[in-house]
Structure formats: C-alpha cells, structure tokens
Amino acid sequence: MVEFLSITLLILLAAISPGPDFFLVVKNSLQHSRKAGIFTAIGVSFSLLIHSIYCILGLALIISHSLLLFTCIKYLGASYLIYLGIKSVLAKPEERFEIGADSGRVNSAFKSFIQGLLCNLLNPKAIMFILAFFTLIIKPTMSWAVQLGYCVEIALIHFIWFSGLSLLINHQKIRASLNRIEYYVVKAMGFVLIGFGARIATLSHLV
C-alpha cells in the first residue's frame, strides 16, 4: 500500500507539472468550452495509455535508441505544438465555440480529443517520463496484470487532473472573472505552446 501511494503521488506530481498538455487543456477550456477541455483531457490520457503499453512491451527502448525515430517524433511534435500555438495567437474573438450548436459541439469535442492525443503522443518528454517510470518502478517479476494496472492508473490520474482543471476554469465565478481577459489569455497560451514547440525541437537525445 505504501508503494502504491508513493507511485500514485509521483504520477500526480507529473500530471500537475505545467507542460504542453496543461496549457492545451487551459486554452481549449477557455477558447471553446468545458466539454472541449474534458475531451482534450481524454485525448491526453489515451495517449499516455498508448505510451505505457508500448513501454511494457519493450518498444520504448527501440525508440530511445533510434536517432531517426526520435528525430521524427521530435520534429513532428514541435511542429504540431507550434501550429496549435499560431492558431491560438491568430484566433479572432468570434471564433469562440458556440455552446448551442449541436454540430459544433461534436466537431469541437472530436478536434479537442485529437489535439490532446497528438500533443502528448508526439511529445518526446512524455515518452521520457513513461520510459523512466517503467524502468525505475516496474520490476521484471511483476505480473502483466499489475503492469497494465499501472498503465491504467497513469491514464486515469491524468484524466482526473486535466478534466478537473477544465471544470474549475469553467466554473461560473472563475469564468466571469476571466471574461474580460479571456481573449488575451488564449493568445498567451498560444505563445506558450509555440515556446514548448521550440524547446522540444532543440532536444538532443531521448534518454
């Protein structure tokens, strides 16, 4: 139980550390809606589940030792973050998602899921975290059930944190206080995403 709680705390600390996923959830929650923020969180969590599964299958070691694969992931991830950031910076006030449009809700939810998925899936730092986690925490003697349990725990904790963040941002009182500066906050989130993209592009190694 002590080991489980320690690992849970470690995962939680990793989840709340500000990174591209954090700022993307904040941006989508403000620019679009609470639902968009939650679907972004689902995308991030699903990506972490993918990372975790291929780590326990040993595929992460192939990525970590392949300069070509690492370079492809690095530049794809950097380009995608910069793309999202530029879109946010250039967004106009009227582009905010309309809650009342049913087709818009579906479209925004799907786009938010894909954004969250790709933002995390193409982030070399997310790969580094998962690889380090399974290298240090997971023992060879652990059963597949226990290892898969940790995979689900990582995804679940991140989903709870990011969806909770979206709910908090869209709380009536908080939303009202941000109403006047919401447009500028979204633009600031865009610049932050561009900065993360530039930073990822300069990474020289995975492990």
N, CA and C of each residue as an Amber inpcrd file, in Angstrom:
protein
   621
   0.8190000  -1.2020000   0.0000000   0.0000000   0.0000000   0.0000000
   0.8610000   1.2630000   0.0000000   1.9480000   1.2350000   0.7830000
   2.8550000   2.3920000   0.8350000   3.4710000   2.6320000  -0.5420000
   3.8830000   1.5360000  -1.2010000   4.4660000   1.6450000  -2.5370000
   3.4460000   2.1870000  -3.5210000   2.2180000   1.7080000  -3.4330000
   1.1510000   2.1600000  -4.3310000   0.8910000   3.6530000  -4.1570000
   0.8070000   4.1090000  -2.9080000   0.5440000   5.5230000  -2.6310000
   1.7100000   6.3990000  -3.0940000   2.9240000   5.9040000  -2.9420000
   4.1050000   6.6580000  -3.3780000   4.1030000   6.8280000  -4.8870000
   3.7790000   5.7310000  -5.5840000   3.7380000   5.7830000  -7.0450000
   2.6030000   6.6870000  -7.5150000   1.4610000   6.6230000  -6.8270000
   0.3300000   7.4820000  -7.1650000   0.7050000   8.9550000  -7.0040000
   1.4120000   9.2770000  -5.9350000   1.8670000  10.6540000  -5.7040000
   2.8260000  11.0920000  -6.8040000   3.7150000  10.2120000  -7.2160000
   4.6640000  10.5140000  -8.2850000   3.9330000  10.8260000  -9.5850000
   2.9460000  10.0150000  -9.9150000   2.1770000  10.2360000 -11.1430000
   1.4020000  11.5470000 -11.0620000   0.8320000  11.8220000  -9.8960000
   0.0690000  13.0570000  -9.7130000   0.9640000  14.2820000  -9.8720000
   2.1630000  14.2340000  -9.3070000   3.1040000  15.3510000  -9.4320000
   3.4920000  15.5740000 -10.8890000   3.6430000  14.4740000 -11.6240000
   3.9660000  14.5900000 -13.0470000   2.7940000  15.2050000 -13.8110000
   1.5710000  14.8460000 -13.4110000   0.3790000  15.3480000 -14.1040000
   0.1950000  16.8520000 -13.9010000   0.4380000  17.3320000 -12.6690000
   0.1740000  18.7460000 -12.3750000   1.3240000  19.6570000 -12.7870000
   2.4600000  19.0780000 -13.1770000   3.5770000  19.9030000 -13.6390000
   3.1870000  20.5800000 -14.9510000   3.2830000  21.9040000 -15.0180000
   2.8840000  22.6230000 -16.2450000   3.6990000  22.1820000 -17.4610000
   3.0070000  21.7990000 -18.4920000   3.6450000  21.3730000 -19.7330000
   2.6990000  21.6350000 -20.8880000   3.0090000  21.1720000 -22.0890000
   2.1390000  21.3990000 -23.2450000   0.7000000  20.9230000 -23.0200000
   0.5350000  19.7600000 -22.3810000  -0.8130000  19.2320000 -22.1340000
  -1.6120000  20.1850000 -21.2530000  -0.9770000  20.6910000 -20.2100000
  -1.6300000  21.6140000 -19.2750000  -2.1330000  22.8560000 -20.0080000
  -1.2610000  23.4670000 -20.7850000  -1.6310000  24.7130000 -21.4560000
  -2.6380000  24.4820000 -22.5750000  -2.5950000  23.3030000 -23.2040000
  -3.5830000  22.9920000 -24.2400000  -4.9720000  22.8140000 -23.6290000
  -5.0480000  22.1340000 -22.4910000  -6.3370000  21.9660000 -21.8090000
  -6.8950000  23.3180000 -21.3940000  -6.0420000  24.1750000 -20.8350000
  -6.4740000  25.5130000 -20.4280000  -6.9740000  26.2980000 -21.6330000
  -6.2210000  26.2610000 -22.7240000  -6.6010000  27.0030000 -23.9330000
  -7.9410000  26.5300000 -24.4770000  -8.1150000  25.2230000 -24.6190000
  -9.3630000  24.7090000 -25.1790000 -10.5460000  24.9580000 -24.2570000
 -10.2970000  24.9030000 -22.9550000 -11.3740000  25.1610000 -21.9900000
 -11.8410000  26.6060000 -22.0710000 -10.9070000  27.5210000 -22.2640000
 -11.2510000  28.9350000 -22.3540000 -11.7930000  29.3090000 -23.7260000
 -11.1190000  28.8490000 -24.7580000 -11.4840000  29.2540000 -26.1130000
 -12.7560000  28.5840000 -26.5940000 -13.0040000  27.3610000 -26.1180000
 -14.1590000  26.6270000 -26.5960000 -15.1850000  26.3760000 -25.4850000
 -14.9630000  25.3740000 -24.6720000 -15.9590000  25.0420000 -23.6490000
 -15.3830000  24.0500000 -22.6490000 -16.1400000  23.7980000 -21.6080000
 -15.7700000  22.7770000 -20.6250000 -15.6770000  21.4090000 -21.2880000
 -16.6170000  21.1240000 -22.1760000 -16.6180000  19.8270000 -22.8610000
 -15.3620000  19.6580000 -23.7030000 -14.9380000  20.7350000 -24.3760000
 -13.7260000  20.6800000 -25.1870000 -12.5180000  20.3900000 -24.3100000
 -12.4740000  21.0130000 -23.1320000 -11.3720000  20.7670000 -22.2040000
 -11.3400000  19.3250000 -21.7280000 -12.5140000  18.7730000 -21.4430000
 -12.5890000  17.3920000 -20.9660000 -12.1800000  16.4150000 -22.0750000
 -12.6030000  16.6780000 -23.3090000 -12.2100000  15.7970000 -24.4080000
 -10.7180000  15.9220000 -24.7190000 -10.1440000  17.0910000 -24.4730000
  -8.6960000  17.2330000 -24.5930000  -8.0170000  16.3460000 -23.5570000
  -8.5680000  16.3440000 -22.3340000  -8.0390000  15.5030000 -21.2550000
  -8.1420000  14.0190000 -21.6190000  -9.2410000  13.6260000 -22.2520000
  -9.4000000  12.2310000 -22.6820000  -8.3210000  11.8750000 -23.7100000
  -8.0590000  12.8010000 -24.6390000  -7.0290000  12.5570000 -25.6490000
  -5.6530000  12.3860000 -25.0410000  -5.3180000  13.2480000 -24.0720000
  -4.0280000  13.1590000 -23.3720000  -3.9200000  11.8210000 -22.6440000
  -4.9690000  11.4470000 -21.9390000  -4.9690000  10.2080000 -21.1650000
  -4.8540000   8.9840000 -22.0600000  -5.5450000   9.0030000 -23.1850000
  -5.4760000   7.8810000 -24.1260000  -4.0640000   7.7490000 -24.6920000
  -3.4280000   8.8860000 -24.9630000  -2.0550000   8.8680000 -25.4540000
  -1.1140000   8.2600000 -24.4100000  -1.2890000   8.6400000 -23.1480000
  -0.4440000   8.0980000 -22.0780000  -0.6400000   6.5880000 -21.9410000
  -1.8600000   6.1230000 -22.1760000  -2.1330000   4.6870000 -22.1470000
  -1.3570000   3.9900000 -23.2690000  -1.3210000   4.6220000 -24.4420000
  -0.5530000   4.0670000 -25.5690000   0.9350000   4.0190000 -25.2290000
   1.4640000   5.1430000 -24.7120000   2.8760000   5.1820000 -24.3080000
   3.1920000   4.0560000 -23.3160000   2.3240000   3.9130000 -22.3250000
   2.5610000   2.9350000 -21.2570000   2.5600000   1.5120000 -21.7850000
   1.6190000   1.2090000 -22.6730000   1.5090000  -0.1530000 -23.1980000
   2.7260000  -0.5180000 -24.0310000   3.1710000   0.4080000 -24.9090000
   4.3430000   0.0310000 -25.7150000   5.6200000   0.0240000 -24.8830000
   5.6020000   0.7070000 -23.7260000   6.7600000   0.6400000 -22.8240000
   6.8710000  -0.7450000 -22.1890000   5.7560000  -1.2880000 -21.7300000
   5.8240000  -2.6050000 -21.0930000   6.0610000  -3.7030000 -22.1290000
   5.8240000  -3.3860000 -23.4040000   6.1270000  -4.3460000 -24.4720000
   7.5840000  -4.2280000 -24.9280000   8.2900000  -3.2310000 -24.3890000
   9.7010000  -3.0590000 -24.7210000   9.9710000  -2.2280000 -25.9540000
   8.9250000  -1.6730000 -26.5680000   9.1190000  -0.9080000 -27.7980000
   9.7560000   0.4490000 -27.5440000   9.6100000   0.9700000 -26.3120000
  10.1790000   2.2810000 -25.9970000  11.7000000   2.2620000 -26.1030000
  12.2870000   1.1180000 -25.8100000  13.7460000   1.0130000 -25.9120000
  14.2040000   1.1760000 -27.3550000  13.3770000   0.6870000 -28.2840000
  13.7080000   0.8450000 -29.7040000  13.6930000   2.3210000 -30.0720000
  12.6540000   3.0360000 -29.6050000  12.5470000   4.4700000 -29.8820000
  13.7070000   5.2280000 -29.2680000  14.0520000   4.8580000 -28.0230000
  15.0970000   5.5860000 -27.2970000  16.4750000   5.4210000 -27.9200000
  16.6720000   4.3350000 -28.6540000  17.9870000   4.0840000 -29.2540000
  18.0130000   4.3170000 -30.7570000  16.8990000   4.8170000 -31.3050000
  16.8400000   5.0810000 -32.7340000  16.8620000   6.5930000 -32.9660000
  17.9550000   7.0790000 -33.4910000  18.0850000   8.5110000 -33.7560000
  17.0450000   8.9770000 -34.7590000  16.7680000   8.1440000 -35.7680000
  15.8020000   8.5130000 -36.8000000  14.4000000   8.6490000 -36.2150000
  13.9730000   7.6360000 -35.4340000  12.6460000   7.6800000 -34.8300000
  12.5080000   8.8630000 -33.8830000  13.5260000   9.0620000 -33.0430000
  13.4870000  10.1600000 -32.0960000  13.3910000  11.4950000 -32.8280000
  14.1800000  11.6610000 -33.8790000  14.1770000  12.9190000 -34.6300000
  12.8220000  13.1710000 -35.2740000  12.2250000  12.1140000 -35.8390000
  10.8920000  12.2460000 -36.4550000   9.8530000  12.6680000 -35.4300000
   9.8540000  11.9840000 -34.2740000   8.8950000  12.3100000 -33.2170000
   9.1180000  13.7310000 -32.7150000  10.3940000  14.0950000 -32.5400000
  10.7380000  15.4120000 -32.0180000  10.2170000  16.5270000 -32.9180000
  10.4820000  16.4210000 -34.2080000  10.0960000  17.4970000 -35.1160000
   8.6070000  17.5040000 -35.4220000   7.9970000  16.3240000 -35.4450000
   6.5430000  16.2760000 -35.6130000   5.8460000  16.9140000 -34.4150000
   6.3140000  16.5620000 -33.2160000   5.7320000  17.1290000 -32.0050000
   5.9390000  18.6250000 -31.9190000   7.1520000  19.0840000 -32.2280000
   7.4600000  20.5150000 -32.1830000   6.6050000  21.2730000 -33.1980000
   6.4960000  20.7310000 -34.3960000   5.7100000  21.3890000 -35.4500000
   4.2410000  21.4770000 -35.0680000   3.7280000  20.3980000 -34.4550000
   2.3050000  20.3910000 -34.0930000   2.0130000  21.4140000 -32.9940000
   2.8820000  21.5050000 -31.9920000   2.6870000  22.4830000 -30.9270000
   2.7720000  23.9080000 -31.4660000   3.7300000  24.1500000 -32.3360000
   3.8640000  25.4820000 -32.9260000   2.6310000  25.8170000 -33.7740000
   2.1260000  24.8190000 -34.4900000   0.9150000  25.0090000 -35.2940000
  -0.2760000  25.3920000 -34.4100000  -0.4720000  24.6440000 -33.3130000
  -1.5670000  24.9540000 -32.3990000  -1.3870000  26.3370000 -31.7840000
  -0.1410000  26.6470000 -31.4430000   0.1340000  27.9490000 -30.8500000
  -0.1700000  29.0910000 -31.7990000   0.2480000  28.9690000 -33.0540000
  -0.0060000  30.0200000 -34.0430000  -1.5030000  30.1900000 -34.2730000
  -2.2410000  29.0680000 -34.3160000  -3.6960000  29.1490000 -34.4750000
  -4.3340000  29.9330000 -33.3320000  -3.8370000  29.7230000 -32.1150000
  -4.3850000  30.4280000 -30.9490000  -4.0360000  31.9140000 -31.0020000
  -2.8120000  32.2020000 -31.3860000  -2.3740000  33.5990000 -31.4580000
  -3.1750000  34.3660000 -32.5130000  -3.4820000  33.7150000 -33.6260000
  -4.1880000  34.3780000 -34.7270000  -5.7110000  34.3010000 -34.5990000
  -6.2030000  33.5730000 -33.5800000  -7.6530000  33.3990000 -33.4220000
  -8.3400000  34.7370000 -33.1620000  -9.5330000  34.8790000 -33.7220000
 -10.3270000  36.0960000 -33.5210000 -11.3560000  35.8410000 -32.4250000
 -11.8280000  36.8970000 -31.7640000 -12.7980000  36.7280000 -30.6680000
 -14.0440000  35.9590000 -31.0720000 -14.5060000  36.1600000 -32.3280000
 -15.7440000  35.4990000 -32.7540000 -15.5750000  34.0220000 -33.0280000
 -14.3320000  33.5100000 -32.9580000 -14.0920000  32.0920000 -33.2140000
 -14.3860000  31.2260000 -32.0070000 -14.8140000  31.8340000 -30.9270000
 -15.1220000  31.0540000 -29.7270000 -16.2800000  30.1090000 -30.0200000
 -16.1780000  28.8970000 -29.5290000 -17.1610000  27.8390000 -29.7790000
 -18.5400000  28.2090000 -29.2460000 -19.5410000  28.0210000 -30.0530000
 -20.9120000  28.2970000 -29.6440000 -21.5170000  27.0730000 -28.9800000
 -21.9060000  27.2140000 -27.7050000 -22.4470000  26.0900000 -26.9270000
 -23.7310000  25.5470000 -27.5330000 -24.5310000  26.3860000 -28.1400000
 -25.8480000  25.9630000 -28.5930000 -25.8750000  25.1930000 -29.8890000
 -24.7520000  25.1150000 -30.5670000 -24.7420000  24.4410000 -31.8690000
 -24.3700000  22.9770000 -31.7020000 -25.3230000  22.0800000 -31.9930000
 -25.0910000  20.6410000 -31.7880000 -23.9490000  20.1350000 -32.6510000
 -23.9380000  20.5030000 -33.9480000 -22.8730000  20.0340000 -34.8100000
 -21.5330000  20.5880000 -34.3570000 -21.5340000  21.8160000 -33.8620000
 -20.3060000  22.4200000 -33.3550000 -19.7910000  21.6960000 -32.1430000
 -20.6870000  21.2310000 -31.2840000 -20.2690000  20.5070000 -30.0810000
 -19.5240000  19.2360000 -30.4540000 -20.0840000  18.4810000 -31.4180000
 -19.4570000  17.2270000 -31.8290000 -18.0970000  17.5140000 -32.4670000
 -18.0810000  18.5120000 -33.3600000 -16.8580000  18.8520000 -34.0630000
 -15.7730000  19.3100000 -33.0860000 -16.1460000  20.1650000 -32.1390000
 -15.1840000  20.6770000 -31.1660000 -14.6730000  19.5690000 -30.2650000
 -15.5610000  18.6620000 -29.8570000 -15.1630000  17.5600000 -28.9780000
 -14.1580000  16.6560000 -29.6890000 -14.4180000  16.3270000 -30.9550000
 -13.5190000  15.4470000 -31.7110000 -12.1680000  16.1240000 -31.9370000
 -12.2020000  17.3890000 -32.3360000 -10.9490000  18.1220000 -32.5630000
 -10.1470000  18.2280000 -31.2730000 -10.8300000  18.4670000 -30.1720000
 -10.1450000  18.5930000 -28.8780000  -9.5070000  17.2710000 -28.4760000
 -10.2070000  16.1640000 -28.7210000  -9.6480000  14.8450000 -28.4280000
  -8.3850000  14.6060000 -29.2460000  -8.4510000  14.8870000 -30.5440000
  -7.3040000  14.6850000 -31.4300000  -6.1420000  15.5860000 -31.0160000
  -6.4320000  16.8160000 -30.6440000  -5.3800000  17.7320000 -30.2080000
  -4.6820000  17.2120000 -28.9550000  -5.4800000  16.7730000 -27.9890000
  -4.8970000  16.2270000 -26.7610000  -4.0850000  14.9720000 -27.0340000
  -4.6010000  14.1160000 -27.9110000  -3.9160000  12.8720000 -28.2620000
  -2.5630000  13.1570000 -28.9110000  -2.5650000  13.9980000 -29.9330000
  -1.3300000  14.2660000 -30.6710000  -0.3420000  15.0950000 -29.8640000
  -0.8610000  16.0190000 -29.0640000   0.0120000  16.8600000 -28.2420000
   0.8710000  16.0020000 -27.3250000   0.2770000  14.9890000 -26.7320000
   1.0200000  14.1170000 -25.8210000   1.7640000  13.0200000 -26.5710000
   1.1420000  12.4510000 -27.5830000   1.7280000  11.3170000 -28.3030000
   3.0270000  11.7040000 -29.0060000   3.1040000  12.9580000 -29.4790000
   4.2800000  13.4210000 -30.2130000   5.2450000  14.2150000 -29.3360000
   5.0450000  14.1410000 -28.0340000   5.9110000  14.8670000 -27.1060000
   7.0150000  13.9380000 -26.5860000   8.2590000  14.1470000 -26.9980000
   9.3490000  13.2700000 -26.5400000   9.4930000  13.2480000 -25.0180000
   9.1340000  14.3520000 -24.3570000   9.2620000  14.3960000 -22.8980000
   8.2610000  13.4560000 -22.2230000   7.0850000  13.3030000 -22.8460000
   6.1070000  12.3450000 -22.3150000   6.6570000  10.9330000 -22.4410000
   7.3220000  10.6550000 -23.5650000   7.9350000   9.3420000 -23.7610000
   9.0280000   9.1140000 -22.7210000   9.8230000  10.1480000 -22.4570000
  10.9020000  10.0280000 -21.4780000  10.3560000   9.7230000 -20.0820000
   9.2610000  10.4160000 -19.7210000   8.6710000  10.1920000 -18.4050000
   8.1730000   8.7580000 -18.2540000   7.4130000   8.2830000 -19.2390000
   6.8590000   6.9340000 -19.1640000   7.9660000   5.8930000 -19.1640000
   8.9730000   6.1010000 -20.0100000  10.0850000   5.1590000 -20.0790000
  10.8390000   5.1060000 -18.7500000  11.0940000   6.2820000 -18.1610000
  11.7810000   6.3330000 -16.8710000  10.9240000   5.6850000 -15.7840000
   9.6240000   5.9280000 -15.8390000   8.7050000   5.3660000 -14.8420000
   8.7430000   3.8420000 -14.8660000   8.6060000   3.2670000 -16.0500000
   8.5650000   1.8070000 -16.1370000   9.9360000   1.1810000 -15.9420000
  10.9970000   1.9430000 -16.1890000  12.3420000   1.4190000 -15.9510000
  12.6550000   1.3620000 -14.4620000  12.2390000   2.3960000 -13.7250000
  12.5640000   2.5050000 -12.3010000  11.5490000   1.8160000 -11.3930000
  10.2910000   1.8400000 -11.7910000   9.2180000   1.3500000 -10.9080000
   8.8440000  -0.0960000 -11.1770000   8.6940000  -0.4310000 -12.4390000
   8.2100000  -1.7630000 -12.7870000   9.3350000  -2.7840000 -12.6790000
   9.0820000  -3.8210000 -11.9130000  10.0680000  -4.8920000 -11.7200000
   9.7660000  -6.0490000 -12.6820000  10.7920000  -6.7470000 -13.1500000
  10.5850000  -7.8620000 -14.0760000   9.6790000  -8.9530000 -13.5100000
   9.6370000  -9.0490000 -12.1810000   8.8290000 -10.0970000 -11.5610000
   7.3470000  -9.7440000 -11.4920000   7.0030000  -8.4970000 -11.7940000
   5.5970000  -8.0800000 -11.7240000   4.7930000  -8.7540000 -12.8270000
   3.5760000  -9.1290000 -12.4940000   2.7040000  -9.7810000 -13.4730000
   2.2180000  -8.7680000 -14.5070000   1.7210000  -9.2810000 -15.6190000
   1.1730000  -8.4110000 -16.6550000  -0.0160000  -7.6160000 -16.1260000
  -0.7920000  -8.2270000 -15.2470000  -1.9680000  -7.5490000 -14.6940000
  -1.5570000  -6.3150000 -13.8960000  -0.5010000  -6.4660000 -13.0950000
  -0.0150000  -5.3300000 -12.2920000   0.5240000  -4.2380000 -13.2110000
   1.2870000  -4.6180000 -14.2260000   1.8520000  -3.6380000 -15.1570000
   0.7480000  -2.8960000 -15.9110000  -0.2660000  -3.6200000 -16.3500000
  -1.3850000  -2.9750000 -17.0310000  -2.1660000  -2.0880000 -16.0670000
  -2.2020000  -2.4990000 -14.7920000  -2.8490000  -1.6840000 -13.7700000
  -2.1760000  -0.3290000 -13.6330000  -0.8460000  -0.3170000 -13.6860000
  -0.1040000   0.9410000 -13.6320000  -0.3610000   1.7780000 -14.8800000
  -0.5060000   1.1220000 -16.0280000  -0.8310000   1.8470000 -17.2640000
  -2.1520000   2.6000000 -17.1150000  -3.1440000   1.8860000 -16.6130000
  -4.4690000   2.4850000 -16.4230000  -4.4060000   3.5840000 -15.3720000
  -3.6280000   3.3690000 -14.3110000  -3.5220000   4.3720000 -13.2460000
  -2.9370000   5.6760000 -13.7820000  -1.8880000   5.5840000 -14.5980000
  -1.2820000   6.7780000 -15.1820000  -2.3100000   7.5540000 -16.0000000
  -3.0310000   6.8480000 -16.8690000  -4.0300000   7.4950000 -17.7220000
  -5.1590000   8.0850000 -16.8900000  -5.6160000   7.3470000 -15.8800000
  -6.7520000   7.7880000 -15.0680000  -6.4170000   9.0240000 -14.2430000
  -5.2480000   9.0410000 -13.6240000  -4.8610000  10.1930000 -12.7970000
  -4.7400000  11.4440000 -13.6560000  -4.1480000  11.3040000 -14.8290000
  -4.0320000  12.4670000 -15.7130000  -5.4160000  12.9330000 -16.1780000
  -6.3160000  11.9910000 -16.4500000  -7.6660000  12.3940000 -16.8640000
  -8.3760000  13.1420000 -15.7450000  -8.2960000  12.6270000 -14.5280000
  -8.9560000  13.2830000 -13.3930000  -8.4100000  14.6960000 -13.1920000
  -7.0740000  14.8300000 -13.2740000  -6.4670000  16.1400000 -13.0680000
  -6.8760000  17.1310000 -14.1620000  -6.7350000  16.7330000 -15.4180000
  -6.9990000  17.6730000 -16.5070000  -8.4880000  17.9670000 -16.6830000
  -9.3440000  16.9760000 -16.4860000 -10.7800000  17.2460000 -16.5740000
 -11.2240000  18.1190000 -15.4060000 -10.6320000  17.8880000 -14.2300000
 -10.9200000  18.7420000 -13.0810000 -10.4720000  20.1710000 -13.3280000
  -9.3340000  20.3260000 -13.9950000  -8.8390000  21.6520000 -14.3490000
  -9.8080000  22.3650000 -15.2760000 -10.3360000  21.6260000 -16.2480000
 -11.3010000  22.2070000 -17.1780000 -12.5910000  22.6160000 -16.4590000
 -13.0570000  21.7760000 -15.5460000 -14.2580000  22.1080000 -14.7770000
 -14.0290000  23.3460000 -13.9180000 -12.8380000  23.4500000 -13.3340000
 -12.5180000  24.5990000 -12.4910000 -12.4940000  25.8860000 -13.3090000
 -11.8380000  25.8350000 -14.4700000 -11.7410000  27.0220000 -15.3160000
 -13.1120000  27.4960000 -15.7690000 -14.0140000  26.5350000 -15.9950000
 -15.3490000  26.8900000 -16.4830000 -16.3730000  27.0770000 -15.3680000
 -15.9060000  27.1190000 -14.1250000 -16.8140000  27.4510000 -13.0210000
 -17.3520000  28.8570000 -13.2500000 -18.6220000  29.0490000 -12.9290000
 -19.2920000  30.3120000 -13.2460000 -18.5400000  31.5390000 -12.7280000
 -18.0840000  31.4980000 -11.4930000 -17.4180000  32.6610000 -10.9010000
 -16.0500000  32.9020000 -11.5360000 -15.3060000  31.8010000 -11.7590000
 -13.9840000  31.9430000 -12.3640000 -14.1180000  32.4090000 -13.8010000
 -15.1020000  31.8570000 -14.5150000 -15.3050000  32.2430000 -15.9200000
 -15.6870000  33.7180000 -16.0080000 -16.5180000  34.1590000 -15.0620000
 -16.9360000  35.5650000 -15.0700000 -15.7470000  36.4940000 -14.8350000
 -14.8380000  36.0770000 -13.9360000 -13.6740000  36.9190000 -13.6380000
 -12.6840000  36.9520000 -14.7920000 -12.6960000  35.8840000 -15.6210000
 -11.7780000  35.8130000 -16.7530000 -12.3860000  36.3490000 -18.0450000
 -13.6580000  36.6810000 -17.9850000 -14.3950000  37.0290000 -19.1930000
 -13.7310000  38.1480000 -19.9950000 -13.2780000  39.1840000 -19.2970000
 -12.7140000  40.3360000 -19.9880000 -11.3340000  40.0730000 -20.5820000
 -10.5950000  39.1680000 -19.9650000  -9.2250000  38.9200000 -20.4370000
  -9.0870000  37.5610000 -21.1290000 -10.2040000  36.8570000 -21.2830000
 -10.1770000  35.5100000 -21.8670000  -9.4670000  35.4920000 -23.2150000
  -9.7790000  36.4530000 -24.0780000  -9.1950000  36.5210000 -25.4160000
  -7.6730000  36.6090000 -25.3470000  -7.1730000  37.3970000 -24.3970000
  -5.7250000  37.5980000 -24.2730000  -5.0510000  36.4010000 -23.5930000
  -5.7720000  35.7470000 -22.6980000  -5.2300000  34.5430000 -22.0590000
  -5.0430000  33.4380000 -23.0940000  -6.0200000  33.2920000 -23.9820000
  -5.9260000  32.2840000 -25.0440000  -4.7140000  32.5620000 -25.9370000
  -4.5040000  33.8440000 -26.2600000  -3.3350000  34.2090000 -27.0570000
  -2.0420000  33.9140000 -26.3030000  -2.0410000  34.1810000 -24.9930000
  -0.8580000  33.8860000 -24.1810000  -0.5780000  32.3890000 -24.1710000
  -1.6430000  31.5720000 -24.0730000  -1.4750000  30.1230000 -24.1360000
  -0.8720000  29.7020000 -25.4740000  -1.2570000  30.4360000 -26.5420000
  -0.7000000  30.1450000 -27.8530000   0.8020000  30.3810000 -27.9020000
   1.2250000  31.4970000 -27.3260000   2.6660000  31.7920000 -27.2830000
   3.4170000  30.7520000 -26.4470000   2.7870000  30.2920000 -25.3720000
   3.4180000  29.2700000 -24.5250000   3.5810000  27.9700000 -25.3110000
   2.5570000  27.5880000 -26.0680000   2.6450000  26.3630000 -26.8740000
   3.7380000  26.4820000 -27.9370000   3.8680000  27.6670000 -28.5350000
   4.9440000  27.8910000 -29.5050000   6.2990000  27.7240000 -28.8170000
   6.3980000  28.2580000 -27.5930000   7.6370000  28.1310000 -26.8400000
   7.9760000  26.6790000 -26.5370000   6.9680000  25.8930000 -26.1500000
   7.1980000  24.4650000 -25.8940000   7.6280000  23.7510000 -27.1730000
   7.0030000  24.1310000 -28.2970000   7.3760000  23.5180000 -29.5610000
   8.8280000  23.7990000 -29.9180000   9.2500000  25.0600000 -29.7190000
  10.6410000  25.4310000 -29.9920000  11.5930000  24.6850000 -29.0660000
  11.1800000  24.5300000 -27.8090000  12.0290000  23.8290000 -26.8310000
  12.1830000  22.3540000 -27.1980000  11.0920000  21.7210000 -27.6000000
  11.1460000  20.3090000 -27.9820000  12.0450000  20.1130000 -29.2070000
  12.0100000  21.0710000 -30.1340000  12.8200000  20.9640000 -31.3420000
  14.3090000  20.9860000 -31.0440000  14.6690000  21.5060000 -29.8600000
  16.1020000  21.6020000 -29.5220000  16.5970000  20.4020000 -28.7050000
  15.6920000  19.4730000 -28.3600000  16.1340000  18.3000000 -27.6020000
  17.1460000  17.5110000 -28.4070000  18.2140000  17.0930000 -27.7430000
  19.2750000  16.4060000 -28.4700000  19.2660000  14.8950000 -28.2690000
  18.5710000  14.4180000 -27.2270000  18.5320000  12.9670000 -27.0010000
  17.2970000  12.6360000 -26.1920000  16.9360000  11.3450000 -26.1980000
  15.7290000  10.8910000 -25.5100000  16.0170000  10.4170000 -24.1200000
  17.1160000   9.7270000 -23.8980000  17.4580000   9.2030000 -22.5740000
  18.8930000   9.5500000 -22.2720000
